[in-house]
């Protein structure tokens, strides 16, 4: 049987970062990356942004140039979906029959879109947006589809709404909560994005869940829980992901919402780490709650954390301030920190001028910032979040003083 010192499952942001950091840091052992996908590893964020807008082609969203893998002696195997792990024999098995013995296994398999649990969800012209194949299928649909209903007003749904509306499509977004981005942002941000989308002609229906989808003579019809009917040529579903961890569960790994990892990104199985979207970890920035983060930052930083441990042989705890971004129309939202459990928000700047920040506080301390076209607040805000700064909310709101000046005045 073939052997590899390090076997990485998944060639997304986390898996690729790990493989490349290992080599950059001089790791000379055998590194194998098993990817279920058939395409070279690519960045996922553009799938709902520049790639869907056709402003970037596939070559421009590759995570690494094509020759990187052979130059770095990394054995990248596309079309290898791992279906089984035998932790006592240290063997992974793929759907295509390939088996591999590992020294250390790193699970970086991300997640799969949560499917709509309603009648009609299996009809044609219903799209998800997680990988290149999804984005390409949606792009093909734009050739004949004009009316889109988007189910879910989170980041994916709203970015798809912005990109498709920029491409001249007629968009309706259905959101079950009473505001957009309810899971991730405060009400000021939700209201701002609602107005922006409406200003671009996107119809938004809040507090409305899709109950079923019907086939009609002209296409599809999404029927809401209140009985209202929304005609569409195509439907895009963005209602979250389910972490891809079944082989780990089958092998006996501790799990909940994701595979549970300790501070060093180790699963409960020997010599098996997990990183990225699939990994449920205790996060200091979430008030020490066990969470999964779905972000490029988390994927990359957890990968670096594991690489460091493999190379040094020493324990190294994951500690990285979470950050995130979203692009919609001419708006760049940048988030620093996590706003979980906030009890106060401060508005800094002007939503009307499309440049402002919302600062989240918990017990008087800054825990996160959402910065809309405010890159300076975003950059300087990092020092307010880690460690959490106690600053008078009125002073935080005063844009005449930069956040950096505010911090140095208080410390
Ligand atoms: P993934 O990137 O999902 O990679 C996992 C890989 O593992 C996949 O290629 C998958 O096919 C493969 N795999 C799964 N199962 C197996 C198996 N059994 N065997 C082998 N391979 C397997 N984050 C941001 O920070 N900012 C953004 O603006 C942003 N926008 C996004 C837009 C879209 C449309 C999407 C889908 C995501 C976006 N994200 C964004 C989230 C970000 O892309 C993810 O957090 C990141 O990709 C997570 O990296 P990962 O390596 O954990 O998982």
PDB file of N, CA and C in Angstrom, residues 89 112 117 337:
ATOM      1  N   UNK A  89      -5.446   1.421  11.895  1.00  0.00           N
ATOM      2  CA  UNK A  89      -4.421   1.032  10.900  1.00  0.00           C
ATOM      3  C   UNK A  89      -3.838   2.245  10.184  1.00  0.00           C
ATOM      4  N   UNK A 112     -20.909  21.032   2.774  1.00  0.00           N
ATOM      5  CA  UNK A 112     -21.759  20.961   1.578  1.00  0.00           C
ATOM      6  C   UNK A 112     -23.004  21.797   1.839  1.00  0.00           C
ATOM      7  N   UNK A 117     -35.359  21.684   2.708  1.00  0.00           N
ATOM      8  CA  UNK A 117     -36.153  20.517   3.142  1.00  0.00           C
ATOM      9  C   UNK A 117     -37.639  20.695   2.816  1.00  0.00           C
ATOM     10  N   UNK A 337     -13.333  40.544  14.304  1.00  0.00           N
ATOM     11  CA  UNK A 337     -13.867  39.995  15.552  1.00  0.00           C
ATOM     12  C   UNK A 337     -15.204  39.305  15.334  1.00  0.00           C
TER      13      UNK A 337
END
